[in-house]
Tab-separated table of C-alpha atoms in Angstrom:
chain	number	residue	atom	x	y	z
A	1	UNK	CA	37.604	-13.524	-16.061
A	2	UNK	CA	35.487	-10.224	-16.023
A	3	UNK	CA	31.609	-10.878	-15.060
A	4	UNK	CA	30.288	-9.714	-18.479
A	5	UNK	CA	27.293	-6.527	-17.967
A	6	UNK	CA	23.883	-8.136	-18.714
A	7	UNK	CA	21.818	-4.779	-17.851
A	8	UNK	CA	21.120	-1.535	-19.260
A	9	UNK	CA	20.853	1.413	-17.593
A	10	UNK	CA	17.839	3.999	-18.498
A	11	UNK	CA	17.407	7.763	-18.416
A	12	UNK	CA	15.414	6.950	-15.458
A	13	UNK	CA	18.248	6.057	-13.369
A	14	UNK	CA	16.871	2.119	-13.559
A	15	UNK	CA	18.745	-0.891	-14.294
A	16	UNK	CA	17.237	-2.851	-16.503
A	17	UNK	CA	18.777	-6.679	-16.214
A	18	UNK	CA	18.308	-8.356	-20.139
A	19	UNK	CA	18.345	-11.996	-18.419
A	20	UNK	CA	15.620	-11.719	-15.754
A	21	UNK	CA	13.910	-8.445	-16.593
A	22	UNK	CA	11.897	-7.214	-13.293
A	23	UNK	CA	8.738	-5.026	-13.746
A	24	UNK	CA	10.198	-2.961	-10.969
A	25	UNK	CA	12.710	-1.681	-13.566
A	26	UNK	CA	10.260	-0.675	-16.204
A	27	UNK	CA	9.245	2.804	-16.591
A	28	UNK	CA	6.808	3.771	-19.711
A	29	UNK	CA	9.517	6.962	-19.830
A	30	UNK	CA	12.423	4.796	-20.505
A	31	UNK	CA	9.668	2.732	-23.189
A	32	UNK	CA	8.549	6.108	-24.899
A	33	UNK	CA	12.022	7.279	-25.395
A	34	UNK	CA	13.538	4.086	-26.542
A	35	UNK	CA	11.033	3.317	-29.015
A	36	UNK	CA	10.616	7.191	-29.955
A	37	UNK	CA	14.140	6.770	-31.374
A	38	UNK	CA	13.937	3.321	-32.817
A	39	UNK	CA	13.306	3.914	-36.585
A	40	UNK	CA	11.027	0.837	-38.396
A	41	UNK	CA	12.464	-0.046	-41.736
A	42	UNK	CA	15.524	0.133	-40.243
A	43	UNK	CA	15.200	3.733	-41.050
A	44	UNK	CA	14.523	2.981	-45.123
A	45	UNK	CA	11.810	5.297	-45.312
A	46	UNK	CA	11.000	8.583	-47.037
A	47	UNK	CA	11.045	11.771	-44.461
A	48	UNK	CA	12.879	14.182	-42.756
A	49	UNK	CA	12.977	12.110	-39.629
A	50	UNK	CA	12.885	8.447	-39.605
A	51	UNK	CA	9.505	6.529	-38.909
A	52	UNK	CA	10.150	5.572	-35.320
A	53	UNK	CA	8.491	2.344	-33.437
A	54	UNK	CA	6.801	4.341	-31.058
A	55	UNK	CA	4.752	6.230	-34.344
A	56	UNK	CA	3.787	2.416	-35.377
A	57	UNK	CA	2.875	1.397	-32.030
A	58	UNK	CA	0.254	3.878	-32.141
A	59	UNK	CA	-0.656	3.637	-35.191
A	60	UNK	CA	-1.093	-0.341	-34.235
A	61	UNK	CA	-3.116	0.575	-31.888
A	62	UNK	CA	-5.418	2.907	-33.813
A	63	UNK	CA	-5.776	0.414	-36.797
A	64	UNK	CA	-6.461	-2.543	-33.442
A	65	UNK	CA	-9.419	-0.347	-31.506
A	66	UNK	CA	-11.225	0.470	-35.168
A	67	UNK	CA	-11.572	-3.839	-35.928
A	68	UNK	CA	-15.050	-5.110	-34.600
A	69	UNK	CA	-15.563	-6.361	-32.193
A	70	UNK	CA	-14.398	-3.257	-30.208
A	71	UNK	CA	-11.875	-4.064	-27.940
A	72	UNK	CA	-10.865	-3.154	-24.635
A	73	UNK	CA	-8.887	-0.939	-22.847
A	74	UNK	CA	-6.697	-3.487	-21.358
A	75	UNK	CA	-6.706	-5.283	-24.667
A	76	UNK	CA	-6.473	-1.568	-26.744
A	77	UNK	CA	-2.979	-1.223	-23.794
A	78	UNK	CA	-1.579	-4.389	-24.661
A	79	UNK	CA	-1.845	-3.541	-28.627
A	80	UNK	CA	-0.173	-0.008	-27.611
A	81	UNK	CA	2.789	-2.085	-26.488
A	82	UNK	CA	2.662	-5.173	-28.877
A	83	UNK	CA	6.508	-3.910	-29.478
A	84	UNK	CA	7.503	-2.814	-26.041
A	85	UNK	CA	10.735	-4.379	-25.863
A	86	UNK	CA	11.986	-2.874	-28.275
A	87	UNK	CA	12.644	-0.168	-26.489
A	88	UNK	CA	15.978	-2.404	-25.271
A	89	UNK	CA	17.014	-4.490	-27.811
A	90	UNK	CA	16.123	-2.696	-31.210
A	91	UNK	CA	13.671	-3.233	-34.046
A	92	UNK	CA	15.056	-6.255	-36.074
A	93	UNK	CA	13.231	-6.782	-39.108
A	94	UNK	CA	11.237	-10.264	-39.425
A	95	UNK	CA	13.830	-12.026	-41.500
A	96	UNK	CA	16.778	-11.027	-39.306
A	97	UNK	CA	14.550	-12.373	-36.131
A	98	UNK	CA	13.685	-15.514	-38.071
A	99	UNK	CA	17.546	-16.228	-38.357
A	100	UNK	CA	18.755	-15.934	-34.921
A	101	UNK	CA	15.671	-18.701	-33.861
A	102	UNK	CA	13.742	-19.305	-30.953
A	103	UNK	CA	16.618	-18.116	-28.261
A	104	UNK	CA	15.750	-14.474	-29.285
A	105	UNK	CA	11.773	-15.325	-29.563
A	106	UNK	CA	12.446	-16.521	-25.902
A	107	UNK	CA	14.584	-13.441	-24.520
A	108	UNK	CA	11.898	-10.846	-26.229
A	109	UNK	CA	8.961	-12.573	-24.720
A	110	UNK	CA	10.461	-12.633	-21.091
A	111	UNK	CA	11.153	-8.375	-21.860
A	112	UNK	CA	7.432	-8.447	-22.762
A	113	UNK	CA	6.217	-10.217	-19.377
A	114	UNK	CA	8.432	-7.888	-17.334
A	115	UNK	CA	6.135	-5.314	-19.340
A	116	UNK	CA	3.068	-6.380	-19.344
A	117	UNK	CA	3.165	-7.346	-15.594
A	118	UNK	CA	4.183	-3.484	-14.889
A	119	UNK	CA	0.981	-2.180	-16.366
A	120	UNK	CA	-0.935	-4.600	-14.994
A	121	UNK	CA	-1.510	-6.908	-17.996
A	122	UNK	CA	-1.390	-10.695	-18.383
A	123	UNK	CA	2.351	-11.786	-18.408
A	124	UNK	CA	1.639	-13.880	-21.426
A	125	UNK	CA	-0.466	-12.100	-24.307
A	126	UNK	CA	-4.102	-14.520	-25.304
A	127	UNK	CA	-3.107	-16.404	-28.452
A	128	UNK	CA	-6.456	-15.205	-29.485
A	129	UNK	CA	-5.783	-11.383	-28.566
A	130	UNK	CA	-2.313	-11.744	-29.923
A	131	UNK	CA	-3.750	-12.840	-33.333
A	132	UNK	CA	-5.686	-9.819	-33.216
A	133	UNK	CA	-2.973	-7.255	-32.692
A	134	UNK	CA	-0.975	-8.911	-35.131
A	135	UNK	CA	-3.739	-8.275	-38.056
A	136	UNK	CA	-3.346	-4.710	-36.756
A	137	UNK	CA	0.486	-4.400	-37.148
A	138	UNK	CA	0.684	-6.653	-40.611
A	139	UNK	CA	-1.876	-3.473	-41.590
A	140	UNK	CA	0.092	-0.981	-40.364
A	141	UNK	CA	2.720	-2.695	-41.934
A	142	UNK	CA	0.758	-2.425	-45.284
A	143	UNK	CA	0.176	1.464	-44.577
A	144	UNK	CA	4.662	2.098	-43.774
A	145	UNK	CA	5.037	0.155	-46.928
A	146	UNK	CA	3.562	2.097	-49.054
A	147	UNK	CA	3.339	5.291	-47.747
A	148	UNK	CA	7.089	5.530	-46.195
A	149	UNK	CA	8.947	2.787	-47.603
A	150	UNK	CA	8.518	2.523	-51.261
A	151	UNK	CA	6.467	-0.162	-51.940
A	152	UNK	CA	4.284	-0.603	-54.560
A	153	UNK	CA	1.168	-1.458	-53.270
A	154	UNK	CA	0.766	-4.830	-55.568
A	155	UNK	CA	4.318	-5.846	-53.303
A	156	UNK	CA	2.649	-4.754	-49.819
A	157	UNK	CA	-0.557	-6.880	-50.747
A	158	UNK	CA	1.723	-9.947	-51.297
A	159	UNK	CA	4.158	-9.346	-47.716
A	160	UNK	CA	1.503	-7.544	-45.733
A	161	UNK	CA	-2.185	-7.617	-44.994
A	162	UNK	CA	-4.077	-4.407	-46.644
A	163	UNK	CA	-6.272	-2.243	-44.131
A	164	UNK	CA	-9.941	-3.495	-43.764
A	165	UNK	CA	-11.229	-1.136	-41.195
A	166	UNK	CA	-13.297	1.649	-43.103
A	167	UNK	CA	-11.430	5.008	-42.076
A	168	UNK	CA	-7.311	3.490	-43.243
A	169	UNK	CA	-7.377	5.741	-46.520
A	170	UNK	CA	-7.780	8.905	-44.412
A	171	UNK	CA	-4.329	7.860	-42.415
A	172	UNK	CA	-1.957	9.947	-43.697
A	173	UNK	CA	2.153	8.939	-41.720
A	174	UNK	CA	4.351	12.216	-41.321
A	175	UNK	CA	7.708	10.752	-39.457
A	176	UNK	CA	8.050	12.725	-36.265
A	177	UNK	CA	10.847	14.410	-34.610
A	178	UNK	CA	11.512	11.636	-31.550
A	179	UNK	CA	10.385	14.012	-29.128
A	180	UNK	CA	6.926	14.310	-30.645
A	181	UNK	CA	7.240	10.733	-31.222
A	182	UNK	CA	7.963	10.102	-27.466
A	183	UNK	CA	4.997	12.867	-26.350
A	184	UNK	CA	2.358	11.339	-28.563
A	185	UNK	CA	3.178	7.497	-27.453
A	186	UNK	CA	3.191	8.760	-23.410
A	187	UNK	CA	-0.154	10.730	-24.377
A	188	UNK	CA	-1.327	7.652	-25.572
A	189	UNK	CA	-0.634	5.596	-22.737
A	190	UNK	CA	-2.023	7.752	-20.316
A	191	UNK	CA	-5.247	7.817	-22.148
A	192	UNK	CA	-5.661	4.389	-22.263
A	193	UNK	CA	-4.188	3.492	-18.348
A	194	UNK	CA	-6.352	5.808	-17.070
């Protein structure tokens, strides 16, 4: 019986095994174009181009450095790539992730380590930081919904968590062509890893 592949190969020429990711094989490249052609919503949203994870990673991590207290750059970094591994394996809406159980929980998390320890960031997110960068995506969240994805904004406040930093009403979420997308996240980065 065939040995069955377990590892994807990226644009950088890296092979990325799905078992026992190694930070070696991570490359923010290979993360900026995966996620810059990801679409959230599993592409249910309004727009010439789809909204892409990359576009709400950022916009995660806009919504995360405007909450008081002001955090970080390491902890602004880790909200940049709350969704990292999606890059690999896809963006799988909550319910879907709910249904397959802890076995996927377990094989995202060791993607995240193998990302986190690249860029120089705890293996394992702080519960309490976590908590934090999760307010900022259920808002962001809030924002796609309404703006992108057709909610009414009475149905966002009951799945989502509505904006409380000051400046969310002058967001305004144009889907971007994937290159753009891909630019704006690797801009980003940069930015923040100095």
């Amino acid at each position: 019986m065939a040995e069955r592949r377990a590892w994807q190969r990226m644009l950088s020429g890296r092979r990325l095994d799905l078992i026992d990711p190694s930070p070696l094989d991570v490359e923010i490249e290979d993360i900026a174009h995966g996620l810059a052609r990801v679409a959230r919503w599993n592409g249910q949203t309004k727009g010439e181009w789809p909204f892409s994870v990359a576009e709400h990673s950022l916009l995660v991590e806009r919504l995360f450095g405007a909450a008081r207290p002001a955090p970080d750059i390491p902890e602004r970094l880790a909200a940049l790539l709350h969704d990292a591994p999606e890059y690999v394996i896809g963006d799988m809406i909550s319910p879907f992730k709910a249904a397959l159980g802890l076995d996927y929980r377990a094989f995202e998390d060791r993607l995240e380590a193998a990302i986190h320890l690249r860029f120089g960031l705890p293996a394992k997110t702080p519960a309490a930081l976590k908590a934090r960068i999760k307010r900022a995506d259920r808002a962001a969240a809030w924002i796609e919904a309404v703006q992108l994805a057709g909610f009414e904004a009475a149905e966002a406040n009951r799945l989502f968590t509505r904006p409380k930093v000051e400046s969310w009403e002058a967001i305004r979420l144009r889907p971007l062509p994937p290159q753009e997308a891909a630019q704006a996240f690797l801009a980003r980065f940069a930015e923040l890893s100095g």
